[in-house]
mmCIF file of C-alpha atoms and ligand atoms in Angstrom:
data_model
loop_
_atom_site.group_PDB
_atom_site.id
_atom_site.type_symbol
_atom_site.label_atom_id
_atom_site.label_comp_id
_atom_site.label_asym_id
_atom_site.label_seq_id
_atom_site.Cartn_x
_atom_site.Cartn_y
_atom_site.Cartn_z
ATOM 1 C CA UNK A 1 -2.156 5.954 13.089
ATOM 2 C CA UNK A 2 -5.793 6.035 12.773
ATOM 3 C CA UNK A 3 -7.967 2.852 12.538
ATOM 4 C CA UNK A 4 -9.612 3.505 9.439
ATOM 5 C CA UNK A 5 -10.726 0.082 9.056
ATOM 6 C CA UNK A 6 -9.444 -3.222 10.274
ATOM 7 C CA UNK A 7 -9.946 -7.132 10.783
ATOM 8 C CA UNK A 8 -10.204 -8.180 14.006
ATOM 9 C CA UNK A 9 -11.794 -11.309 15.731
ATOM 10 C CA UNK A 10 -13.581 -12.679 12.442
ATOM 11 C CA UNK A 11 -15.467 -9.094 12.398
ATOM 12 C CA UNK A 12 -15.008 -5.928 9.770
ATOM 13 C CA UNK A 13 -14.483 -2.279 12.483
ATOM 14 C CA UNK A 14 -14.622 0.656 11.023
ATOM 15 C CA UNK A 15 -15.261 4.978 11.690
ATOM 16 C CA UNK A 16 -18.219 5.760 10.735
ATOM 17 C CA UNK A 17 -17.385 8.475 8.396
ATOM 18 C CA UNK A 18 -20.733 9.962 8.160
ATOM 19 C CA UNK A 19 -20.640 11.115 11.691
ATOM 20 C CA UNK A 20 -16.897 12.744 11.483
ATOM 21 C CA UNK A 21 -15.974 15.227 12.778
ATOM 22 C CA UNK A 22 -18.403 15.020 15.071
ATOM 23 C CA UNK A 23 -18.503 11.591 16.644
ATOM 24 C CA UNK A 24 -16.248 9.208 16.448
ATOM 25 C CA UNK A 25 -18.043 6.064 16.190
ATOM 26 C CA UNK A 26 -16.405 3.025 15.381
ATOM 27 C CA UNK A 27 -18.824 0.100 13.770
ATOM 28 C CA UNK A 28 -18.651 -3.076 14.119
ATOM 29 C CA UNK A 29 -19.508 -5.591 11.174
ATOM 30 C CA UNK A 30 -20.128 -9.027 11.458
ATOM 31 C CA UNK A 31 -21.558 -9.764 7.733
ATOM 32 C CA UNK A 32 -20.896 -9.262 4.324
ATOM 33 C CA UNK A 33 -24.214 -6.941 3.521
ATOM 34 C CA UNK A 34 -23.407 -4.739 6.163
ATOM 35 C CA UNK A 35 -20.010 -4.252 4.536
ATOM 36 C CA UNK A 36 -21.459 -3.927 1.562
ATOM 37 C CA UNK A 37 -24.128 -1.302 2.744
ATOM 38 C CA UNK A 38 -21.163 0.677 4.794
ATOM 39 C CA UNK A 39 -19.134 0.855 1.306
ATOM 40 C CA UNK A 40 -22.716 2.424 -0.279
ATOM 41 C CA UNK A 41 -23.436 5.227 1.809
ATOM 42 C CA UNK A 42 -20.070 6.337 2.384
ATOM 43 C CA UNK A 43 -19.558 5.070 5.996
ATOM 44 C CA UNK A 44 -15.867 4.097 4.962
ATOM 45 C CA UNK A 45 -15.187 6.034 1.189
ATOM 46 C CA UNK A 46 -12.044 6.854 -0.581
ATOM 47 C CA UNK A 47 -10.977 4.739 -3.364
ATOM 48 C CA UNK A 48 -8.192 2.583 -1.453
ATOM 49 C CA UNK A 49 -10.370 2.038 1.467
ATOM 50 C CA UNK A 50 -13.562 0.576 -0.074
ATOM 51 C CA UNK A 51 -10.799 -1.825 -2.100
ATOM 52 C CA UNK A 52 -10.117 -2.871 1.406
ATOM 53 C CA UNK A 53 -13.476 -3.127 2.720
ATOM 54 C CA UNK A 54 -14.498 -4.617 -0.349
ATOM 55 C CA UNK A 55 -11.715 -7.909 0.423
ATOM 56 C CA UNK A 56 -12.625 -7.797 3.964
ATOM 57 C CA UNK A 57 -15.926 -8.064 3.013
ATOM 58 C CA UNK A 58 -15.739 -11.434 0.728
ATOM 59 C CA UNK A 59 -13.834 -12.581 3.612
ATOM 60 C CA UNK A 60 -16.673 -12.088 6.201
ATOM 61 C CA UNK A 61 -18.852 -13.768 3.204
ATOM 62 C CA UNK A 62 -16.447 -16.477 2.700
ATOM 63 C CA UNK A 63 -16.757 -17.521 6.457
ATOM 64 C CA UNK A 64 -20.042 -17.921 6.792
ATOM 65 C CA UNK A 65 -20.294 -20.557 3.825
ATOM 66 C CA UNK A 66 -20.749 -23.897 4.768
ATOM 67 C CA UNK A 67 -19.386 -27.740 2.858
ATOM 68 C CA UNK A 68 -22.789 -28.538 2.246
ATOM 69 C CA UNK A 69 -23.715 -25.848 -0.047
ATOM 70 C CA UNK A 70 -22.723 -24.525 -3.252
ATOM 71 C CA UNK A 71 -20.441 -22.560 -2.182
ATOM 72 C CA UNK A 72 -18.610 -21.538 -5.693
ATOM 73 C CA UNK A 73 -21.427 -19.773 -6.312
ATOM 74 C CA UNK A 74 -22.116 -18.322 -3.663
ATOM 75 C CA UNK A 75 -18.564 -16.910 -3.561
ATOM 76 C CA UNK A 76 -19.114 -15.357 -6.699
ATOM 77 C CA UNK A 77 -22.327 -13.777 -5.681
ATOM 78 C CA UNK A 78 -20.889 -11.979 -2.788
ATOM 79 C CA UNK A 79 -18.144 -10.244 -5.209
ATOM 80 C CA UNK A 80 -20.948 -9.483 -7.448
ATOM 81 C CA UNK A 81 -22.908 -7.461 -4.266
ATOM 82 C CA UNK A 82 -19.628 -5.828 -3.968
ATOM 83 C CA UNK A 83 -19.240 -4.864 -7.574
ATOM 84 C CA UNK A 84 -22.183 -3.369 -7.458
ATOM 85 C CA UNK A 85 -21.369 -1.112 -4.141
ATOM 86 C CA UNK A 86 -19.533 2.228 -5.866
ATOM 87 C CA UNK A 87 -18.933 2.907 -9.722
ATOM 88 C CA UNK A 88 -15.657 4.853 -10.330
ATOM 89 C CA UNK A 89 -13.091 3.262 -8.042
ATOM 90 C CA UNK A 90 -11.094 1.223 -9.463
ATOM 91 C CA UNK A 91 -9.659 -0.242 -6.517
ATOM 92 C CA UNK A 92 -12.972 -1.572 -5.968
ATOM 93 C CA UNK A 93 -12.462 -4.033 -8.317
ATOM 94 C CA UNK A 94 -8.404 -4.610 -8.235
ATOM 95 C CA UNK A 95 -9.213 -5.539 -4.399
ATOM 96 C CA UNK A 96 -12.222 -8.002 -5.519
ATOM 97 C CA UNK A 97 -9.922 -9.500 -8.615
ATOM 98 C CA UNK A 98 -7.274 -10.346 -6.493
ATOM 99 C CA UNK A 99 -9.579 -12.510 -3.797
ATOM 100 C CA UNK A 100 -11.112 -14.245 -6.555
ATOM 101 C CA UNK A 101 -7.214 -14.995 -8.224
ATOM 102 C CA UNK A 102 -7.042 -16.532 -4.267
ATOM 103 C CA UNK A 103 -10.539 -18.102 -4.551
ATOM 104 C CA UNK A 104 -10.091 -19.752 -7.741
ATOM 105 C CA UNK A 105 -6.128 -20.745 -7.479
ATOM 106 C CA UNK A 106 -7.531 -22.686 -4.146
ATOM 107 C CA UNK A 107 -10.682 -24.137 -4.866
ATOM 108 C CA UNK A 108 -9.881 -27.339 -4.926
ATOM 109 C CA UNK A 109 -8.429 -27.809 -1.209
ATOM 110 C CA UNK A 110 -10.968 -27.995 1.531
ATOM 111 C CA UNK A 111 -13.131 -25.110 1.942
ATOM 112 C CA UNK A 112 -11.332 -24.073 5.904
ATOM 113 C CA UNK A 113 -8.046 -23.802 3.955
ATOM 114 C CA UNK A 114 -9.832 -21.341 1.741
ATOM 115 C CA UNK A 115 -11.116 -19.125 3.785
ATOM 116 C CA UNK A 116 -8.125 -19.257 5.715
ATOM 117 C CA UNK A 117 -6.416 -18.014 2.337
ATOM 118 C CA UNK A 118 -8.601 -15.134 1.734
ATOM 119 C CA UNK A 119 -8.433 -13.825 4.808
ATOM 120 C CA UNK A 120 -5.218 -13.628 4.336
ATOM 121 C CA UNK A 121 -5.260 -12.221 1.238
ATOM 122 C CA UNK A 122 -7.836 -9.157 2.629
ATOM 123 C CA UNK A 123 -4.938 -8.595 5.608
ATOM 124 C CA UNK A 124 -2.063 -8.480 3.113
ATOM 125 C CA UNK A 125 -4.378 -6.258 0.616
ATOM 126 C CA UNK A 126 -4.447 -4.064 3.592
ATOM 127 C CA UNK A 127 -1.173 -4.479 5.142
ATOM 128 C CA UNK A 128 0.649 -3.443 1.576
ATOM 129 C CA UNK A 129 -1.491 -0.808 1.183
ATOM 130 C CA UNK A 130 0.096 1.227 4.062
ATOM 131 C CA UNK A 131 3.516 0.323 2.306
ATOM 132 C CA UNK A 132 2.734 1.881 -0.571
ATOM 133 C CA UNK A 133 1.068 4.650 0.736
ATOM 134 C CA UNK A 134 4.992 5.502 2.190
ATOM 135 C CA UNK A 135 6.214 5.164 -1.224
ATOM 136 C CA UNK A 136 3.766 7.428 -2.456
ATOM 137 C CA UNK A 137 4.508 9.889 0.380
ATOM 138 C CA UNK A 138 8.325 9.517 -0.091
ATOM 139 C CA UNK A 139 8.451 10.020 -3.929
ATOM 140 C CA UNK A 140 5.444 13.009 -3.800
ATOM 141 C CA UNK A 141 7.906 15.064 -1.314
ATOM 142 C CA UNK A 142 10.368 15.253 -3.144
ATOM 143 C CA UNK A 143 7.968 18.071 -5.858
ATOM 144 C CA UNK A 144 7.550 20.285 -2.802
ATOM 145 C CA UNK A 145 9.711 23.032 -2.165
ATOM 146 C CA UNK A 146 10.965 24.386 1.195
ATOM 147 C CA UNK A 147 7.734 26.324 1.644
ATOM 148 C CA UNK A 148 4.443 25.281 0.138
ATOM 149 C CA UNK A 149 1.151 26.280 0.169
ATOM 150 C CA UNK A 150 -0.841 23.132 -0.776
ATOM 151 C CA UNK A 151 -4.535 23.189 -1.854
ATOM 152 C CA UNK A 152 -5.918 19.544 -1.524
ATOM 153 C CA UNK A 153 -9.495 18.494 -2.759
ATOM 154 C CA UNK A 154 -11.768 15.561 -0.924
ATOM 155 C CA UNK A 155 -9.797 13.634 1.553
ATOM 156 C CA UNK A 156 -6.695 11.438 0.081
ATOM 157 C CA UNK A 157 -5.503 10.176 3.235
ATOM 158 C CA UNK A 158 -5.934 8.238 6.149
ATOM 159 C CA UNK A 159 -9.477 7.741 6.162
ATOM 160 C CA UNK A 160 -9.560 6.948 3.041
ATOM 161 C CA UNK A 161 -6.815 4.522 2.549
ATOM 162 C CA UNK A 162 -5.236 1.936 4.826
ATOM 163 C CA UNK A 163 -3.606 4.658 6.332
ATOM 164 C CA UNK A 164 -1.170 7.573 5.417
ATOM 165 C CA UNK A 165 -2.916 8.567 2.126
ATOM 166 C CA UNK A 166 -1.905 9.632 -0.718
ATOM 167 C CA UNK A 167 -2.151 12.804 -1.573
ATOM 168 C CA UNK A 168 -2.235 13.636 2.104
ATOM 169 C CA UNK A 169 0.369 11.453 2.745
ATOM 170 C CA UNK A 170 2.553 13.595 0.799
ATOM 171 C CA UNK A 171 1.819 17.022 2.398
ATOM 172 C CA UNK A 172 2.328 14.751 5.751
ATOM 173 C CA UNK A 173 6.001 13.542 5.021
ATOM 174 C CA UNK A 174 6.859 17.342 3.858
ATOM 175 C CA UNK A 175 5.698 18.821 6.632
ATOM 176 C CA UNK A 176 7.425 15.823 8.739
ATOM 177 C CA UNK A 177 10.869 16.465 7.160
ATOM 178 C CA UNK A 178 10.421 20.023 8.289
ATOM 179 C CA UNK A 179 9.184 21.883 5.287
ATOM 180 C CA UNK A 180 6.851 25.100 5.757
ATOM 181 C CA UNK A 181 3.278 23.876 4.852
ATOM 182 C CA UNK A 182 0.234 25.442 4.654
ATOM 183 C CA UNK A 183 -3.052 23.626 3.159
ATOM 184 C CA UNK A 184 -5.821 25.075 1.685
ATOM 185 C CA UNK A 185 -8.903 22.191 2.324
ATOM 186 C CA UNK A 186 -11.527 22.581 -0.559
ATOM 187 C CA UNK A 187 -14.802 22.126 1.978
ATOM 188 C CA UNK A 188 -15.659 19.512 -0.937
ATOM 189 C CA UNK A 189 -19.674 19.921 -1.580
ATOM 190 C CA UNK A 190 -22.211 17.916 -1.002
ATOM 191 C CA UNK A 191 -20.116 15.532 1.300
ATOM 192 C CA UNK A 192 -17.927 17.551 2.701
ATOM 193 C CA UNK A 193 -14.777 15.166 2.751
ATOM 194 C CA UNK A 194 -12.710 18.422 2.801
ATOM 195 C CA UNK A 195 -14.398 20.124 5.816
ATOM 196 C CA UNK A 196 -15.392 17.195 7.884
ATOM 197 C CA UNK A 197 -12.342 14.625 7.214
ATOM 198 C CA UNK A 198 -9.430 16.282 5.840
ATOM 199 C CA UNK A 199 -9.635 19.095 8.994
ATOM 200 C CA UNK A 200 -9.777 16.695 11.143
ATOM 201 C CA UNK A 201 -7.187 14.443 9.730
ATOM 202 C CA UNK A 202 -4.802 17.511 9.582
ATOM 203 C CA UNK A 203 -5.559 18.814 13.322
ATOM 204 C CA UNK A 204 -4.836 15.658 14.695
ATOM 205 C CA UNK A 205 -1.598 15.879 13.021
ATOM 206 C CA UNK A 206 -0.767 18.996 13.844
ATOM 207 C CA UNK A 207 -0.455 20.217 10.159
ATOM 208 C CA UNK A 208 -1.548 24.080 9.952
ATOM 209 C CA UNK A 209 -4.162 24.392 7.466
ATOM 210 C CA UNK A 210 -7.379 26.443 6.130
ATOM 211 C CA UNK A 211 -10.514 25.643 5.193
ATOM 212 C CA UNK A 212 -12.144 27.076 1.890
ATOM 213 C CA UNK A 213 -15.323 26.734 0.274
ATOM 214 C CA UNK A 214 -14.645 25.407 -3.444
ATOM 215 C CA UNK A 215 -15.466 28.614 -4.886
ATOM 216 C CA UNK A 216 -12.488 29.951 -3.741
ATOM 217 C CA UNK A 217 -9.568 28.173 -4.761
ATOM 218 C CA UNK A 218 -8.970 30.102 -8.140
ATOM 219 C CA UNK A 219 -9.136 33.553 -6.607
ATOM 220 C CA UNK A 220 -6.842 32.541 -3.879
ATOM 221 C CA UNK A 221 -4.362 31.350 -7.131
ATOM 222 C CA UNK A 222 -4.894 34.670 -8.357
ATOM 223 C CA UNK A 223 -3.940 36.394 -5.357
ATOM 224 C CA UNK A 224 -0.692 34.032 -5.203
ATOM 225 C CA UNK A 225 -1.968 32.213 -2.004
ATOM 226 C CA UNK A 226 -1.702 28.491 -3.604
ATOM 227 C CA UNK A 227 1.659 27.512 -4.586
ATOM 228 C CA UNK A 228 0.727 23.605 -6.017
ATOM 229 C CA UNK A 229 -2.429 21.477 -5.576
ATOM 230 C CA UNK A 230 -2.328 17.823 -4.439
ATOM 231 C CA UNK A 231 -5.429 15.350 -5.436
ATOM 232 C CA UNK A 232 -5.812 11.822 -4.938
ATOM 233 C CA UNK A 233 -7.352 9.683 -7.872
ATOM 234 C CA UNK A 234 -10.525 7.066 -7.878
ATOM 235 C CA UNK A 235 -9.396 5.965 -11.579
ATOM 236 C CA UNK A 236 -6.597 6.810 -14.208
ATOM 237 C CA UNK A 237 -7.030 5.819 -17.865
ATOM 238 C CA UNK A 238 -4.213 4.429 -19.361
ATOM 239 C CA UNK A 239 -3.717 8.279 -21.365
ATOM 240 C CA UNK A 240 -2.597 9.389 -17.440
ATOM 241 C CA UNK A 241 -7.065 11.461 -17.501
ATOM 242 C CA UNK A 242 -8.318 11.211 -14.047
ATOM 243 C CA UNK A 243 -11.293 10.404 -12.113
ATOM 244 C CA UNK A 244 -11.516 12.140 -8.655
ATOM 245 C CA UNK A 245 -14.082 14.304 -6.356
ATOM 246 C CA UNK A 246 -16.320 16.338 -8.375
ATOM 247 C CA UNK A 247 -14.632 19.528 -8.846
ATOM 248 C CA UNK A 248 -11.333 18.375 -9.265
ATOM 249 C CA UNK A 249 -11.246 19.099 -12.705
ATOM 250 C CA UNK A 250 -12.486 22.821 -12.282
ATOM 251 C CA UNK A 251 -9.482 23.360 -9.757
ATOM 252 C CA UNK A 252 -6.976 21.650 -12.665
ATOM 253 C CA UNK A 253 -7.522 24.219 -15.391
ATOM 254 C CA UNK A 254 -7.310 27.133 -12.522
ATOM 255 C CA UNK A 255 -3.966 25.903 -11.379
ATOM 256 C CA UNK A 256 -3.217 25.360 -15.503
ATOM 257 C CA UNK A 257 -4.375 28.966 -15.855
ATOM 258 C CA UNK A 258 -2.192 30.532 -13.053
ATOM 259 C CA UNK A 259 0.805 28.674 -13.889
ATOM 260 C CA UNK A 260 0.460 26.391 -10.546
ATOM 261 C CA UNK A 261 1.607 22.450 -10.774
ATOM 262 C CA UNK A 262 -1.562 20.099 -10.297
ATOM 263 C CA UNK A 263 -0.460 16.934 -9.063
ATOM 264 C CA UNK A 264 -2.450 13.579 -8.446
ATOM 265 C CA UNK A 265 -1.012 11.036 -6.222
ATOM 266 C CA UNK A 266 -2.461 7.377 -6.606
ATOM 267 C CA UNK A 267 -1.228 3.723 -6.120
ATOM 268 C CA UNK A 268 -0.805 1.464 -9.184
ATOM 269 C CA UNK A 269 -4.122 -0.108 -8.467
ATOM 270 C CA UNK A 270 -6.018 2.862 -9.166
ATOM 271 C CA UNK A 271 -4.701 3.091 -13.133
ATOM 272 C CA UNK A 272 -6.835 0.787 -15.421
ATOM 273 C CA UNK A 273 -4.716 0.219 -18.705
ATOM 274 C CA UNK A 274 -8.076 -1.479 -19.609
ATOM 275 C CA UNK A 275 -9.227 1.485 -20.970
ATOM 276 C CA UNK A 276 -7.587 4.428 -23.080
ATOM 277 C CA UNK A 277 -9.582 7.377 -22.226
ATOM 278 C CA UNK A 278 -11.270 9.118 -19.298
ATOM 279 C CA UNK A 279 -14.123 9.079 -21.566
ATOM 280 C CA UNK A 280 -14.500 5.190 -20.438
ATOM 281 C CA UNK A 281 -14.627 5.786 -16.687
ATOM 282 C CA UNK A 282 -17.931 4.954 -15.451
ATOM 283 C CA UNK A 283 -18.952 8.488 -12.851
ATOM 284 C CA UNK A 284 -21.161 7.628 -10.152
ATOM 285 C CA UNK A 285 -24.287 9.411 -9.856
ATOM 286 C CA UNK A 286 -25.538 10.103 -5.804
ATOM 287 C CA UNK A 287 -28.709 11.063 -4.520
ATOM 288 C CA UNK A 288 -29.686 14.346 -4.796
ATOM 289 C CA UNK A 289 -30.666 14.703 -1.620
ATOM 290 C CA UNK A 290 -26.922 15.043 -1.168
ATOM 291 C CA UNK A 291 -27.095 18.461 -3.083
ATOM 292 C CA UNK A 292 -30.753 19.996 -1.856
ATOM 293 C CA UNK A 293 -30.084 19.544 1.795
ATOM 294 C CA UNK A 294 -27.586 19.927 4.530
ATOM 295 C CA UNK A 295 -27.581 17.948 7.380
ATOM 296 C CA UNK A 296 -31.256 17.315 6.371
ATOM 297 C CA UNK A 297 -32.167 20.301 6.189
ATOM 298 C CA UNK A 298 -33.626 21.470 2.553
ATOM 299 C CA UNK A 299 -31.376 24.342 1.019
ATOM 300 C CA UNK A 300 -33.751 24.759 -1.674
ATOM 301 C CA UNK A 301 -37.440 25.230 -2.582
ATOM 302 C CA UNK A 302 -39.564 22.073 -2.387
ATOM 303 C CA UNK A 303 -39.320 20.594 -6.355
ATOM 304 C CA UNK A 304 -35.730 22.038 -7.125
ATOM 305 C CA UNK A 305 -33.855 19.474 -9.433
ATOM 306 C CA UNK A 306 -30.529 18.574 -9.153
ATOM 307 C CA UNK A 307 -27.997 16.871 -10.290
ATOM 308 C CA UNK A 308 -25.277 14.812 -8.177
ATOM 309 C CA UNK A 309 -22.447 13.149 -10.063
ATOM 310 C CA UNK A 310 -19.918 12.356 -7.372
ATOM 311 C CA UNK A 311 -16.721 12.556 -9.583
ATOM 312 C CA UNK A 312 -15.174 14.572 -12.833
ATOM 313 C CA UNK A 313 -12.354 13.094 -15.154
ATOM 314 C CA UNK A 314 -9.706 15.823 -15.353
ATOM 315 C CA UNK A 315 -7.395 15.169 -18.661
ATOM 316 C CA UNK A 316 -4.143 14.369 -18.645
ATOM 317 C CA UNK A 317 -3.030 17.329 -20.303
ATOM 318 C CA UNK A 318 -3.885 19.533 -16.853
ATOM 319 C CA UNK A 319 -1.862 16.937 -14.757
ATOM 320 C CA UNK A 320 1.833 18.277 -13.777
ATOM 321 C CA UNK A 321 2.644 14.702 -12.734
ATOM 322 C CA UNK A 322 1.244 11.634 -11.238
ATOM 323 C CA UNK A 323 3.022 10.219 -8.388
ATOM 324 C CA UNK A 324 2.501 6.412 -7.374
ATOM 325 C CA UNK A 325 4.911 3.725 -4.927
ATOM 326 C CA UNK A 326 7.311 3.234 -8.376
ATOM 327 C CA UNK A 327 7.706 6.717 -9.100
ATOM 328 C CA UNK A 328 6.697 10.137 -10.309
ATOM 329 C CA UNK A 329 6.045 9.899 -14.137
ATOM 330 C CA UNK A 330 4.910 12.985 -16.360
ATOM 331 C CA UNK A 331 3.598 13.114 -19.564
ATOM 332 C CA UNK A 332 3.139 11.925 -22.152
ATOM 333 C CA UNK A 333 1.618 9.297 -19.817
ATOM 334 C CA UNK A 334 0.436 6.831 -22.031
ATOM 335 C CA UNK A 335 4.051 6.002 -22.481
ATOM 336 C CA UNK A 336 5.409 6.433 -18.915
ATOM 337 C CA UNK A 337 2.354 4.831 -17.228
ATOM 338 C CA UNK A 338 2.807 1.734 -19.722
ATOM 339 C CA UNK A 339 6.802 1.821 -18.516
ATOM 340 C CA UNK A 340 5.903 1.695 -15.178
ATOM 341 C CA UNK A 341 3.242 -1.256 -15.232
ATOM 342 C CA UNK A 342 6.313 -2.928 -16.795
ATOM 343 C CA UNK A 343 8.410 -2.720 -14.028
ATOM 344 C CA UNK A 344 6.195 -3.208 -11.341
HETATM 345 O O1 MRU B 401 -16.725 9.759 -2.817
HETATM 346 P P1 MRU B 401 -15.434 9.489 -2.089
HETATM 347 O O2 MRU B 401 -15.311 10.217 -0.807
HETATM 348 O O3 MRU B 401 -15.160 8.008 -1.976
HETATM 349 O O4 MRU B 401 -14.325 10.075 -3.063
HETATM 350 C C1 MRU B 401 -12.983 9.975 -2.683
HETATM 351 C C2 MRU B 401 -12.055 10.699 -3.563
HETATM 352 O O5 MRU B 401 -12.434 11.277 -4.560
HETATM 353 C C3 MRU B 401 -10.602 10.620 -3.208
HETATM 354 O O6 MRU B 401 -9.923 11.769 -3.615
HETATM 355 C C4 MRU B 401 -9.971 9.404 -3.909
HETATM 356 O O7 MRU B 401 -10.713 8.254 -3.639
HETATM 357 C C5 MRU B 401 -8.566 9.195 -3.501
HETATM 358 S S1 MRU B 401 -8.420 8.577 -1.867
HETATM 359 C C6 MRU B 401 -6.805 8.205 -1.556
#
C-alpha cells in the first residue's frame, strides 16, 4: 500500500502531491501550520485524506501545548486554522468534530492523558478509514459486470484517502477478482489529479488504463467506449446531490444521456444530513493561476480572466447509485440515505 500520509515519531509524513508523478517526495511535518499549509495547496488533497491530515494535525497542535497556558483555547484555535484550510469537504470537518468530541469528553484529566487521547483518536480516524475503504470496494464490485470499461474523474483512491479509495478502490477489487477492466482517466484540469495521480496510482497497480482529456469522455460514450463511470464525492446533501471535481457534473448528464450508470462511491462521513440540498454546499474557489498557466507557464494572454471553482454539485437525479461501507442505496435518496444513517 502506498503511504499516503501517516503518524510516525510525534511527526505528520506525507507525498507531496504537487510533485507526482514526477518526484516522489515524502514531507516531513513537525507542526500544526505546516499541516495546515500542506492541506491548502493541495500537497495531500482528496476529501478523506485532508479529514486525516486535518486530526493529525490538532494532534501535532495538541502536543506542543503546555500546563501553564490556556490551553482550551488554544485547542480550539488550532481546529479553527483547520476549518479554515479547504471549503467543500466534508470530511474536513467530521475528522475535526470527532477530536474535539475527544478533546472535550477529556478535558478534565491532565493535559498528557489528553493528548495521549487524541492521538489516538487521529490513528484510529485513520486506521478505520482503510476499513471502510474495503467495504466500499467490496459493495461497489458487485455493480460491475464481467467486462467494464470504467471512466473515473479526479483521483478517488489511495492518495487521496487512507488508502484503497473509493471510487478507485472499486475498479481495484474488480479488476482483483479477475474482471476485464479498462479505465478511462479524465486528465482532470487545472490540477490534473487524473493525469498526474490516478495514472500513476493505476500503473503501479498494474490496472490497464487510458488517459483522456475531459473533453472527451462524452464522445467516447457515444462511440460505446465507456460502459459506467465511477466518481468519488467531497460532500453529499442529505437529497443523495453531490459535490466532487469540477466537471463531474458535465460527465453525469453525458452518461444520463447515453444511457451509461454514473456511480459515486463515498464513506458515510462525506454525507451531511445537515443540509437538504446541493444548493447548501459551500464550492471552493482556487487561484486562477491554476487555470492561466501550466506548470507556470502562462497559457493565455497577459490580463485573461478566469474563473477557478474547484468543485460542481451534480444532482441526485443523474446518480445511478451511491455506494458507501453499509451499502449501495439508490434513489430516492433522501429516504435511503436517512435509512442508512440509522443503521450505522
Ligand atoms: O481538490 P481535490 O483534489 O481535493 O478534490 C478531490 C476530489 O474531488 C475527489 O474526487 C474526492 O475528494 C473524493 S476522494 C476519495
Amino acid at each position: 500500500m502506498l503511504p499516503t500520509i501517516k503518524w510516525e515519531n510525534n511527526k505528520v509524513i506525507m507525498i507531496d502531491q504537487r510533485k507526482l508523478p514526477f518526484k516522489e517526495i515524502y514531507l516531513e511535518l513537525n507542526s500544526y501550520h505546516e499541516v495546515a499549509e500542506a492541506i491548502s495547496n493541495m500537497t495531500i488533497r482528496g476529501a478523506p485524506a485532508i479529514g486525516i491530515a486535518a486530526a493529525f494535525g490538532i494532534a501535532l497542535g495538541v502536543l506542543k501545548l503546555n500546563d501553564g497556558e490556556n490551553y482550551i483555547e488554544k485547542f480550539y484555535d488550532i481546529c479553527e486554522v483547520f476549518k479554515k484550510t479547504r471549503p467543500t469537504a466534508k470530511n474536513l470537518f467530521w475528522a475535526i468534530d470527532r477530536i474535539k468530541r475527544v478533546f472535550e469528553s477529556n478535558k478534565n484529566l491532565p493535559l498528557k492523558v489528553i493528548k495521549e487521547k487524541i492521538i489516538e483518536e487521529a490513528l484510529l480516524i485513520e486506521k478505520e478509514d482503510i476499513e471502510i475503504n474495503k467495504k466500499i470496494s467490496e459493495n461497489g464490485e458487485r455493480l460491475i459486470k464481467k467486462e467494464e470499461k470504467i471512466l473515473t474523474h479526479c483521483n478517488a483512491g489511495e492518495l487521496a484517502t487512507g488508502g484503497f479509495g473509493t471510487a478507485i478502490g472499486v475498479i481495484k477489487s474488480a479488476f482483483y477478482n479477475g474482471k476485464k477492466i479498462k479505465v478511462y482517466v479524465d486528465e482532470t484540469r487545472p490540477f490534473l489529479q487524473g493525469a498526474r495521480l490516478t495514472c500513476w496510482e493505476l500503473k503501479k497497480a498494474g490496472i490497464p488504463h487510458v488517459l483522456i482529456t475531459d473533453n472527451m469522455a462524452g464522445w467516447l460514450m457515444k462511440k460505446g467506449k465507456i460502459t459506467c463511470v465511477i466518481v468519488g464525492a467531497d460532500r453529499i446533501a442529505s437529497n443523495g446531490d453531490t459535490a466532487n471535481k469540477i466537471g463531474t457534473y458535465s460527465l453525469a448528464i453525458l452518461a444520463k444521456e447515453h444511457g451509461i450508470p454514473f456511480y459515486v462511491a463515498a464513506p458515510l462521513s462525506t454525507i451531511d444530513f445537515s443540509i437538504g440540498t446541493g444548493e447548501e454546499i459551500p464550492i471552493e474557489e482556487r487561484n486562477k493561476k491554476e487555470v492561466l498557466e501550466i506548470n507556470s507557464i502562462s497559457i493565455a494572454p497577459e490580463g485573461t480572466e478566469a474563473e477557478n471553482p474547484a468543485f460542481d454539485v451534480t444532482p441526485s437525479s443523474f446518480i445511478t447509485a451511491i455506494i458507501t461501507e453499509k451499502g449501495v442505496v439508490r434513489k430516492p435518496y433522501l429516504k435511503s440515505l436517512k435509512k442508512l444513517k440509522e443503521v450505522s
